[in-house]
C-alpha positions as a LaTeX table, in Angstrom:
\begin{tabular}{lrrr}
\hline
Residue & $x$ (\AA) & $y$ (\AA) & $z$ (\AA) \\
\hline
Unk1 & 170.81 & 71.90 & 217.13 \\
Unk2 & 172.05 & 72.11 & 213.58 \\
Unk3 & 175.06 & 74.43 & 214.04 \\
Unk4 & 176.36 & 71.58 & 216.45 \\
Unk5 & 175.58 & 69.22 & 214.22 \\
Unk6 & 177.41 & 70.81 & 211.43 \\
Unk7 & 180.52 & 71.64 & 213.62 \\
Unk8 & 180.49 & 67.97 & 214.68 \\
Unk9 & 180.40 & 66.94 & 211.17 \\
Unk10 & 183.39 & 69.15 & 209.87 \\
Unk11 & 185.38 & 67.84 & 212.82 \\
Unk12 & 184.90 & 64.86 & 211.82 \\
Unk13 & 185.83 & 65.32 & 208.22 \\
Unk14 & 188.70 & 67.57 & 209.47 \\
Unk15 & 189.93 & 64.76 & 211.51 \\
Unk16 & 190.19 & 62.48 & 208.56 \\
Unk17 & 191.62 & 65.30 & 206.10 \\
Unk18 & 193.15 & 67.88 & 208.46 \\
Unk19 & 193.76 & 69.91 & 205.14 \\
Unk20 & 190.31 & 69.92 & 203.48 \\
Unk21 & 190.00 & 73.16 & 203.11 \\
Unk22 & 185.95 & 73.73 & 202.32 \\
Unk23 & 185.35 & 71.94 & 205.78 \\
Unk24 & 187.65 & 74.47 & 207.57 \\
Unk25 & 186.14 & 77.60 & 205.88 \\
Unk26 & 183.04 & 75.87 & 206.50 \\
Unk27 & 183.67 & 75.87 & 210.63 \\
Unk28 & 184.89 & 79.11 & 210.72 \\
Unk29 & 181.80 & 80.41 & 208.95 \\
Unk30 & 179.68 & 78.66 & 211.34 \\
Unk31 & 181.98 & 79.55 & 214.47 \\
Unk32 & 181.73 & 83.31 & 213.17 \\
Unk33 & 177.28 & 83.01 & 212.75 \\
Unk34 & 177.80 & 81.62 & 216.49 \\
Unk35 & 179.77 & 84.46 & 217.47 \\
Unk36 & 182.56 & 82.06 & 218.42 \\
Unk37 & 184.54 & 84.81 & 217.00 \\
Unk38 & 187.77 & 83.49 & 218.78 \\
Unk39 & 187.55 & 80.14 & 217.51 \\
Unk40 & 186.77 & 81.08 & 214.45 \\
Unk41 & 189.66 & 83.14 & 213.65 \\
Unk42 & 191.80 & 80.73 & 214.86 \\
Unk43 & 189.71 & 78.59 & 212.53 \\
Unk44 & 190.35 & 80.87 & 209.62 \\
Unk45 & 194.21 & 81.48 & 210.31 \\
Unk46 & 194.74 & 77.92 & 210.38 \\
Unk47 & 193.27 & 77.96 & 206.87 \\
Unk48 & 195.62 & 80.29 & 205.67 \\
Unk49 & 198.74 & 78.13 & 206.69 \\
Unk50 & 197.83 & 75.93 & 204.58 \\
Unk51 & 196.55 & 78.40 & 201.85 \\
Unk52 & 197.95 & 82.13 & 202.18 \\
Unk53 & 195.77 & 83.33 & 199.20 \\
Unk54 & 192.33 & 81.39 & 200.12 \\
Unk55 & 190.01 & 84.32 & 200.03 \\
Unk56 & 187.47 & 82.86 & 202.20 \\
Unk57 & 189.73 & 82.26 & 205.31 \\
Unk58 & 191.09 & 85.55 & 204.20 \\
Unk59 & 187.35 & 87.28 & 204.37 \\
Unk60 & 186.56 & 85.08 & 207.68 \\
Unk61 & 189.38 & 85.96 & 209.68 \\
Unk62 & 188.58 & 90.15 & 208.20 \\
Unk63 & 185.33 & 89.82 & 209.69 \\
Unk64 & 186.86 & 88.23 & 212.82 \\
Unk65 & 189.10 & 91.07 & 213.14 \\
Unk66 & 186.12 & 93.41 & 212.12 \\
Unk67 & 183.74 & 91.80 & 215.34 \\
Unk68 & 186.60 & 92.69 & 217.16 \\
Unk69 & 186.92 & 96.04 & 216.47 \\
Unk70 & 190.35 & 95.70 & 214.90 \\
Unk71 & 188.92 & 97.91 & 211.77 \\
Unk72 & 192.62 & 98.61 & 210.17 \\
Unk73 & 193.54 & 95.20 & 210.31 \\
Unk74 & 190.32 & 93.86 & 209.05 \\
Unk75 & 190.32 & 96.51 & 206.15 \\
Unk76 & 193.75 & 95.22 & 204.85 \\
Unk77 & 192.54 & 91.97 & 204.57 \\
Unk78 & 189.48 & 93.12 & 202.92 \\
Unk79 & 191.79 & 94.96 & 200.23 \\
Unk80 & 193.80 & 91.98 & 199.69 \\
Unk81 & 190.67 & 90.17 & 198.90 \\
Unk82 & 189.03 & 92.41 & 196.67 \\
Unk83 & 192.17 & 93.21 & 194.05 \\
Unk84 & 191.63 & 89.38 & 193.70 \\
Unk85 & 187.89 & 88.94 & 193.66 \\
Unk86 & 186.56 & 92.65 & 192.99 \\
Unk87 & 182.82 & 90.74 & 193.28 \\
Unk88 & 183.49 & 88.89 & 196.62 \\
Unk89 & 179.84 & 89.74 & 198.31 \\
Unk90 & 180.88 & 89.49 & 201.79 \\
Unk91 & 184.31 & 91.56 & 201.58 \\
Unk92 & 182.67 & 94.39 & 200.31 \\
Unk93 & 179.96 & 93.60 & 203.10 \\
Unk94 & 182.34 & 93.81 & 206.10 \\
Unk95 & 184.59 & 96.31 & 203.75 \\
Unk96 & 181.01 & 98.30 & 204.22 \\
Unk97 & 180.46 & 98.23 & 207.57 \\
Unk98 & 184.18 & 98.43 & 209.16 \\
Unk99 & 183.85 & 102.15 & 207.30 \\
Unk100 & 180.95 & 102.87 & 208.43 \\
Unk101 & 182.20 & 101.84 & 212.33 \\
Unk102 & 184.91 & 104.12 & 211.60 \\
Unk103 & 183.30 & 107.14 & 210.27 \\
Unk104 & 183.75 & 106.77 & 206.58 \\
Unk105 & 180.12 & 107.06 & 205.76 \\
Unk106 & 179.92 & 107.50 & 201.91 \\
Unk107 & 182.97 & 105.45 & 201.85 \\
Unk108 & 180.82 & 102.71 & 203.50 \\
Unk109 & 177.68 & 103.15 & 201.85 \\
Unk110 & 179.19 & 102.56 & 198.47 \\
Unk111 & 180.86 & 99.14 & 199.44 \\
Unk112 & 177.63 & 98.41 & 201.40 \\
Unk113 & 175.38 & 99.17 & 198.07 \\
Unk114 & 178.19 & 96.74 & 196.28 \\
Unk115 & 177.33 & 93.78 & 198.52 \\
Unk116 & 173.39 & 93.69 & 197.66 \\
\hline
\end{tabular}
């Protein structure tokens, strides 16, 4: 089981550098493809004690929020993330489809046609 495997492997690394921060956005992402979405947030916010401005525990803990229906929320962080990285793929992704859960169609199609 790869995922495992992978999770195993960034706990190990995490346990040796609690504060590496590619093998704690690394974990969350993997939590979040699990749909560990719980763990993974807590994953992500973690993260952003030690780095308030990382935009991919920023992003993870959006789509977090986003999985759990918590569209506002998810869509602030999303802002945040994209007046720093106006290209950031996967914030304009989730961006896409917390509109779209909300009824924001065109809104949604437009950041959706962004991510590809």
């Amino acid at each position: 089981d790869r995922p495992k495997e992978a999770l195993e492997a960034f706990d190990h690394t995490l346990s040796l550098n609690p504060g590496d921060r590619p093998a704690l956005a690394a974990k969350g992402q993997i939590l979040l493809n699990l749909g560990k979405i719980p763990e993974a947030q807590r994953v992500f916010e973690d993260g952003l004690i030690l780095d308030p401005n990382n935009l991919e525990f920023l992003g993870g803990k959006a789509a977090c929020l986003a999985d759990q229906r918590h569209y506002d929320d998810a869509l602030s962080l999303l802002t945040v993330v994209l007046q720093k990285d106006p290209n950031h793929y996967a914030a304009h992704r989730t961006k896409g489809l917390c509109l779209l859960r909300t009824d924001h169609a065109a809104d949604a199609i437009s950041a959706l046609e962004f991510s590809l």
